[in-house]
mmCIF file of C-alpha atoms and ligand atoms in Angstrom:
data_model
loop_
_atom_site.group_PDB
_atom_site.id
_atom_site.type_symbol
_atom_site.label_atom_id
_atom_site.label_comp_id
_atom_site.label_asym_id
_atom_site.label_seq_id
_atom_site.Cartn_x
_atom_site.Cartn_y
_atom_site.Cartn_z
ATOM 1 C CA UNK A 1 -17.656 5.036 11.295
ATOM 2 C CA UNK A 2 -15.705 3.010 8.725
ATOM 3 C CA UNK A 3 -14.866 -0.553 9.794
ATOM 4 C CA UNK A 4 -11.309 -1.322 8.672
ATOM 5 C CA UNK A 5 -10.529 -5.048 8.432
ATOM 6 C CA UNK A 6 -6.792 -5.495 8.277
ATOM 7 C CA UNK A 7 -3.507 -6.822 9.606
ATOM 8 C CA UNK A 8 -0.112 -5.190 10.122
ATOM 9 C CA UNK A 9 1.140 -5.521 6.554
ATOM 10 C CA UNK A 10 2.097 -3.123 3.729
ATOM 11 C CA UNK A 11 -1.300 -3.432 2.059
ATOM 12 C CA UNK A 12 -3.000 -2.704 5.370
ATOM 13 C CA UNK A 13 -0.743 0.281 6.104
ATOM 14 C CA UNK A 14 -1.685 1.961 2.825
ATOM 15 C CA UNK A 15 -5.218 2.249 4.143
ATOM 16 C CA UNK A 16 -4.394 3.305 7.708
ATOM 17 C CA UNK A 17 -2.263 6.109 6.235
ATOM 18 C CA UNK A 18 -5.088 7.188 3.892
ATOM 19 C CA UNK A 19 -7.709 7.105 6.681
ATOM 20 C CA UNK A 20 -5.476 9.197 8.946
ATOM 21 C CA UNK A 21 -4.556 11.659 6.177
ATOM 22 C CA UNK A 22 -8.230 12.076 5.261
ATOM 23 C CA UNK A 23 -9.293 12.494 8.885
ATOM 24 C CA UNK A 24 -11.944 9.791 8.574
ATOM 25 C CA UNK A 25 -13.039 8.097 11.803
ATOM 26 C CA UNK A 26 -12.584 4.320 11.727
ATOM 27 C CA UNK A 27 -12.447 1.227 13.853
ATOM 28 C CA UNK A 28 -9.770 -1.432 13.353
ATOM 29 C CA UNK A 29 -10.885 -5.065 13.067
ATOM 30 C CA UNK A 30 -7.755 -7.242 13.049
ATOM 31 C CA UNK A 31 -7.821 -10.286 10.752
ATOM 32 C CA UNK A 32 -5.002 -12.585 11.836
ATOM 33 C CA UNK A 33 -3.855 -13.952 8.487
ATOM 34 C CA UNK A 34 -1.327 -16.304 10.115
ATOM 35 C CA UNK A 35 -4.273 -17.906 11.947
ATOM 36 C CA UNK A 36 -6.297 -18.219 8.690
ATOM 37 C CA UNK A 37 -8.934 -15.751 9.894
ATOM 38 C CA UNK A 38 -9.106 -14.403 6.323
ATOM 39 C CA UNK A 39 -11.056 -17.577 5.420
ATOM 40 C CA UNK A 40 -13.835 -16.954 7.958
ATOM 41 C CA UNK A 41 -17.200 -16.740 6.140
ATOM 42 C CA UNK A 42 -17.952 -13.312 7.626
ATOM 43 C CA UNK A 43 -14.705 -11.933 6.196
ATOM 44 C CA UNK A 44 -15.122 -13.670 2.828
ATOM 45 C CA UNK A 45 -18.505 -11.962 2.533
ATOM 46 C CA UNK A 46 -16.713 -8.609 2.241
ATOM 47 C CA UNK A 47 -13.392 -9.821 0.790
ATOM 48 C CA UNK A 48 -14.003 -12.815 -1.517
ATOM 49 C CA UNK A 49 -10.287 -13.084 -2.408
ATOM 50 C CA UNK A 50 -9.498 -13.895 1.266
ATOM 51 C CA UNK A 51 -7.021 -11.048 1.556
ATOM 52 C CA UNK A 52 -6.780 -7.998 3.775
ATOM 53 C CA UNK A 53 -7.503 -5.089 3.650
ATOM 54 C CA UNK A 54 -11.250 -4.528 3.317
ATOM 55 C CA UNK A 55 -13.527 -1.804 4.613
ATOM 56 C CA UNK A 56 -17.209 -1.437 5.376
ATOM 57 C CA UNK A 57 -18.537 2.097 5.168
ATOM 58 C CA UNK A 58 -21.997 2.380 6.780
ATOM 59 C CA UNK A 59 -22.438 5.716 4.997
ATOM 60 C CA UNK A 60 -21.723 4.703 1.431
ATOM 61 C CA UNK A 61 -23.389 5.873 -1.782
ATOM 62 C CA UNK A 62 -26.962 7.141 -1.219
ATOM 63 C CA UNK A 63 -26.358 6.796 2.516
ATOM 64 C CA UNK A 64 -26.371 3.004 2.215
ATOM 65 C CA UNK A 65 -23.596 0.691 3.515
ATOM 66 C CA UNK A 66 -20.905 -0.487 1.113
ATOM 67 C CA UNK A 67 -17.982 -2.879 1.457
ATOM 68 C CA UNK A 68 -14.784 -2.537 -0.583
ATOM 69 C CA UNK A 69 -11.892 -5.000 -0.976
ATOM 70 C CA UNK A 70 -8.544 -4.628 -2.848
ATOM 71 C CA UNK A 71 -6.366 -1.858 -1.427
ATOM 72 C CA UNK A 72 -6.253 0.084 -4.707
ATOM 73 C CA UNK A 73 -10.050 0.092 -4.930
ATOM 74 C CA UNK A 74 -10.280 1.169 -1.281
ATOM 75 C CA UNK A 75 -7.917 4.086 -1.899
ATOM 76 C CA UNK A 76 -9.913 5.167 -4.956
ATOM 77 C CA UNK A 77 -13.171 4.874 -2.988
ATOM 78 C CA UNK A 78 -11.842 6.955 -0.098
ATOM 79 C CA UNK A 79 -10.503 9.601 -2.494
ATOM 80 C CA UNK A 80 -13.904 9.749 -4.255
ATOM 81 C CA UNK A 81 -15.757 9.900 -0.946
ATOM 82 C CA UNK A 82 -13.673 12.713 0.508
ATOM 83 C CA UNK A 83 -12.530 14.555 -2.610
ATOM 84 C CA UNK A 84 -9.020 14.415 -1.141
ATOM 85 C CA UNK A 85 -5.652 13.265 -2.471
ATOM 86 C CA UNK A 86 -6.912 12.974 -6.049
ATOM 87 C CA UNK A 87 -6.585 15.930 -8.431
ATOM 88 C CA UNK A 88 -9.617 17.328 -10.240
ATOM 89 C CA UNK A 89 -8.290 17.571 -13.817
ATOM 90 C CA UNK A 90 -8.325 14.486 -16.034
ATOM 91 C CA UNK A 91 -4.668 14.832 -17.090
ATOM 92 C CA UNK A 92 -3.609 15.077 -13.439
ATOM 93 C CA UNK A 93 -5.860 12.179 -12.427
ATOM 94 C CA UNK A 94 -4.323 9.944 -15.087
ATOM 95 C CA UNK A 95 -0.900 10.357 -13.454
ATOM 96 C CA UNK A 96 -2.337 9.184 -10.122
ATOM 97 C CA UNK A 97 -4.035 6.190 -11.776
ATOM 98 C CA UNK A 98 -0.796 5.255 -13.541
ATOM 99 C CA UNK A 99 1.298 5.232 -10.382
ATOM 100 C CA UNK A 100 -1.394 3.543 -8.322
ATOM 101 C CA UNK A 101 -1.636 0.746 -10.909
ATOM 102 C CA UNK A 102 2.170 0.589 -11.101
ATOM 103 C CA UNK A 103 2.211 -0.082 -7.382
ATOM 104 C CA UNK A 104 -0.628 -2.610 -7.459
ATOM 105 C CA UNK A 105 0.848 -4.550 -10.381
ATOM 106 C CA UNK A 106 4.525 -4.530 -9.423
ATOM 107 C CA UNK A 107 5.722 -2.538 -6.420
ATOM 108 C CA UNK A 108 4.035 -4.876 -3.964
ATOM 109 C CA UNK A 109 3.785 -8.249 -5.697
ATOM 110 C CA UNK A 110 7.553 -8.251 -6.451
ATOM 111 C CA UNK A 111 8.890 -7.269 -2.991
ATOM 112 C CA UNK A 112 6.212 -9.572 -1.554
ATOM 113 C CA UNK A 113 7.890 -12.457 -3.388
ATOM 114 C CA UNK A 114 11.250 -11.435 -1.895
ATOM 115 C CA UNK A 115 9.671 -11.655 1.566
ATOM 116 C CA UNK A 116 8.286 -15.087 0.673
ATOM 117 C CA UNK A 117 11.498 -16.598 -0.698
ATOM 118 C CA UNK A 118 13.614 -15.216 2.155
ATOM 119 C CA UNK A 119 11.493 -17.310 4.532
ATOM 120 C CA UNK A 120 12.138 -20.577 2.621
ATOM 121 C CA UNK A 121 14.720 -23.163 3.705
ATOM 122 C CA UNK A 122 18.164 -22.543 2.242
ATOM 123 C CA UNK A 123 18.745 -24.166 -1.141
ATOM 124 C CA UNK A 124 18.598 -23.554 -4.879
ATOM 125 C CA UNK A 125 14.860 -22.804 -4.976
ATOM 126 C CA UNK A 126 15.278 -20.087 -2.346
ATOM 127 C CA UNK A 127 18.363 -18.676 -4.058
ATOM 128 C CA UNK A 128 16.608 -18.553 -7.432
ATOM 129 C CA UNK A 129 13.493 -16.883 -6.033
ATOM 130 C CA UNK A 130 15.379 -14.313 -3.977
ATOM 131 C CA UNK A 131 17.703 -13.436 -6.876
ATOM 132 C CA UNK A 132 14.873 -13.110 -9.411
ATOM 133 C CA UNK A 133 12.489 -11.045 -7.288
ATOM 134 C CA UNK A 134 15.159 -8.970 -5.583
ATOM 135 C CA UNK A 135 16.498 -7.910 -8.992
ATOM 136 C CA UNK A 136 12.997 -6.993 -10.145
ATOM 137 C CA UNK A 137 12.311 -5.136 -6.889
ATOM 138 C CA UNK A 138 15.497 -3.110 -7.316
ATOM 139 C CA UNK A 139 14.547 -2.349 -10.914
ATOM 140 C CA UNK A 140 11.239 -0.963 -9.624
ATOM 141 C CA UNK A 141 13.018 1.175 -7.015
ATOM 142 C CA UNK A 142 15.111 2.530 -9.896
ATOM 143 C CA UNK A 143 11.969 3.430 -11.843
ATOM 144 C CA UNK A 144 10.572 5.192 -8.774
ATOM 145 C CA UNK A 145 13.860 6.979 -8.142
ATOM 146 C CA UNK A 146 13.928 8.403 -11.679
ATOM 147 C CA UNK A 147 10.292 9.486 -11.357
ATOM 148 C CA UNK A 148 10.866 11.231 -8.025
ATOM 149 C CA UNK A 149 14.033 13.082 -9.093
ATOM 150 C CA UNK A 150 13.136 16.781 -8.793
ATOM 151 C CA UNK A 151 9.614 16.009 -7.547
ATOM 152 C CA UNK A 152 8.103 16.084 -4.061
ATOM 153 C CA UNK A 153 5.398 13.465 -4.741
ATOM 154 C CA UNK A 154 5.038 10.679 -7.241
ATOM 155 C CA UNK A 155 2.071 11.917 -9.265
ATOM 156 C CA UNK A 156 1.035 15.331 -7.927
ATOM 157 C CA UNK A 157 2.464 18.701 -6.972
ATOM 158 C CA UNK A 158 1.901 20.507 -3.696
ATOM 159 C CA UNK A 159 0.429 17.586 -1.753
ATOM 160 C CA UNK A 160 0.629 13.814 -2.032
ATOM 161 C CA UNK A 161 -1.981 11.595 -3.671
ATOM 162 C CA UNK A 162 -3.314 8.152 -2.916
ATOM 163 C CA UNK A 163 -0.524 6.838 -5.179
ATOM 164 C CA UNK A 164 2.041 8.033 -2.605
ATOM 165 C CA UNK A 165 0.134 6.261 0.172
ATOM 166 C CA UNK A 166 0.044 3.033 -1.859
ATOM 167 C CA UNK A 167 3.757 3.072 -2.688
ATOM 168 C CA UNK A 168 4.759 4.145 0.827
ATOM 169 C CA UNK A 169 3.068 1.083 2.335
ATOM 170 C CA UNK A 170 5.585 -1.121 0.545
ATOM 171 C CA UNK A 171 8.605 1.198 0.821
ATOM 172 C CA UNK A 172 7.991 1.005 4.594
ATOM 173 C CA UNK A 173 9.275 -2.590 4.331
ATOM 174 C CA UNK A 174 12.426 -1.755 2.328
ATOM 175 C CA UNK A 175 14.710 -3.317 4.948
ATOM 176 C CA UNK A 176 12.744 -6.571 4.836
ATOM 177 C CA UNK A 177 13.140 -6.836 1.057
ATOM 178 C CA UNK A 178 16.789 -5.844 1.440
ATOM 179 C CA UNK A 179 16.786 -2.507 -0.354
ATOM 180 C CA UNK A 180 19.094 0.247 0.880
ATOM 181 C CA UNK A 181 17.414 3.606 0.272
ATOM 182 C CA UNK A 182 20.861 5.234 0.126
ATOM 183 C CA UNK A 183 21.128 3.657 -3.352
ATOM 184 C CA UNK A 184 17.958 5.516 -4.384
ATOM 185 C CA UNK A 185 18.398 9.091 -3.111
ATOM 186 C CA UNK A 186 15.190 10.535 -4.581
ATOM 187 C CA UNK A 187 13.185 7.680 -3.030
ATOM 188 C CA UNK A 188 14.991 8.224 0.270
ATOM 189 C CA UNK A 189 14.172 11.945 0.273
ATOM 190 C CA UNK A 190 10.507 11.253 -0.610
ATOM 191 C CA UNK A 191 10.312 8.559 2.095
ATOM 192 C CA UNK A 192 11.584 11.002 4.727
ATOM 193 C CA UNK A 193 9.214 13.709 3.434
ATOM 194 C CA UNK A 194 6.206 11.406 3.683
ATOM 195 C CA UNK A 195 7.132 9.996 7.090
ATOM 196 C CA UNK A 196 7.505 13.554 8.455
ATOM 197 C CA UNK A 197 3.776 14.129 7.855
ATOM 198 C CA UNK A 198 2.013 13.756 11.242
ATOM 199 C CA UNK A 199 -1.041 11.985 9.774
ATOM 200 C CA UNK A 200 1.121 9.562 7.782
ATOM 201 C CA UNK A 201 3.161 8.836 10.904
ATOM 202 C CA UNK A 202 -0.078 8.076 12.789
ATOM 203 C CA UNK A 203 -1.030 5.700 9.984
ATOM 204 C CA UNK A 204 2.077 3.665 10.708
ATOM 205 C CA UNK A 205 1.691 3.864 14.486
ATOM 206 C CA UNK A 206 -1.922 2.754 14.877
ATOM 207 C CA UNK A 207 -2.203 -0.849 16.092
ATOM 208 C CA UNK A 208 -3.437 -3.134 13.303
ATOM 209 C CA UNK A 209 -2.841 -6.526 14.911
HETATM 210 N N1 GSH B 1 -4.100 -7.082 -4.225
HETATM 211 C C1 GSH B 1 -4.472 -7.180 -2.835
HETATM 212 C C2 GSH B 1 -3.408 -7.948 -2.098
HETATM 213 C C3 GSH B 1 -3.735 -8.093 -0.631
HETATM 214 C C4 GSH B 1 -2.812 -9.087 0.048
HETATM 215 O O1 GSH B 1 -1.956 -9.726 -0.565
HETATM 216 N N2 GSH B 1 -2.999 -9.206 1.384
HETATM 217 C C5 GSH B 1 -2.223 -10.153 2.139
HETATM 218 C C6 GSH B 1 -1.531 -9.473 3.289
HETATM 219 S S1 GSH B 1 -0.530 -8.116 2.741
HETATM 220 C C7 GSH B 1 -3.174 -11.215 2.690
HETATM 221 O O2 GSH B 1 -4.247 -10.904 3.139
HETATM 222 N N3 GSH B 1 -2.769 -12.489 2.668
HETATM 223 C C8 GSH B 1 -3.571 -13.549 3.156
HETATM 224 C C9 GSH B 1 -3.557 -14.764 2.278
HETATM 225 O O3 GSH B 1 -2.746 -14.800 1.340
HETATM 226 O O4 GSH B 1 -4.347 -15.678 2.516
HETATM 227 C C10 GSH B 1 -4.633 -5.780 -2.249
HETATM 228 O O5 GSH B 1 -3.855 -4.907 -2.634
HETATM 229 O O6 GSH B 1 -5.545 -5.552 -1.423
#
């Protein structure tokens, strides 16, 4: 059974959604990042960047255990392992890679900065940070909205891909980074479509902390 080391955050939720959608059995091992548990030597041994999520799969390549850190790498590993939520053709796979990397490089780090600056004491530094990263976050929602116009899923047709799971983890926190999905109707429709999937819903319901 896969050991899933995580906390109740967007990057953690990407993986709980993927595990549920893929029907893989797993155990949750909470890492309380507000209590600095991510710096424990046992966790650093599987996640040297001291960040959740990480997994340990006792049945990795050649039947040997493997650990994986970085949520994008975990999603790619799980897709490779199961043959699910990743198309077969190279052209189709490229679209999934593009949108997964788009999420990892922007649609996560930018709203994450909004969350950070909103927690700072009031003053010019907070105002500057919130304004800068909120504008960039809204730009990214605009990019996603244009991509999703007339499409059911961000990179695939017929069923979602791991790119949808990655992006959904952060869209789940749209209220926290002060984005109104009514301003982005294609994102709003996709969000509702994804959340209506029973396995995705379980991925957001499972206790991670
Ligand atoms: N690029 C990493 C980012 C992971 C990340 O930022 N995790 C946060 C929680 S969402 C964390 O563990 N923070 C703990 C810390 O900063 O020490 C990934 O996608 O896995």
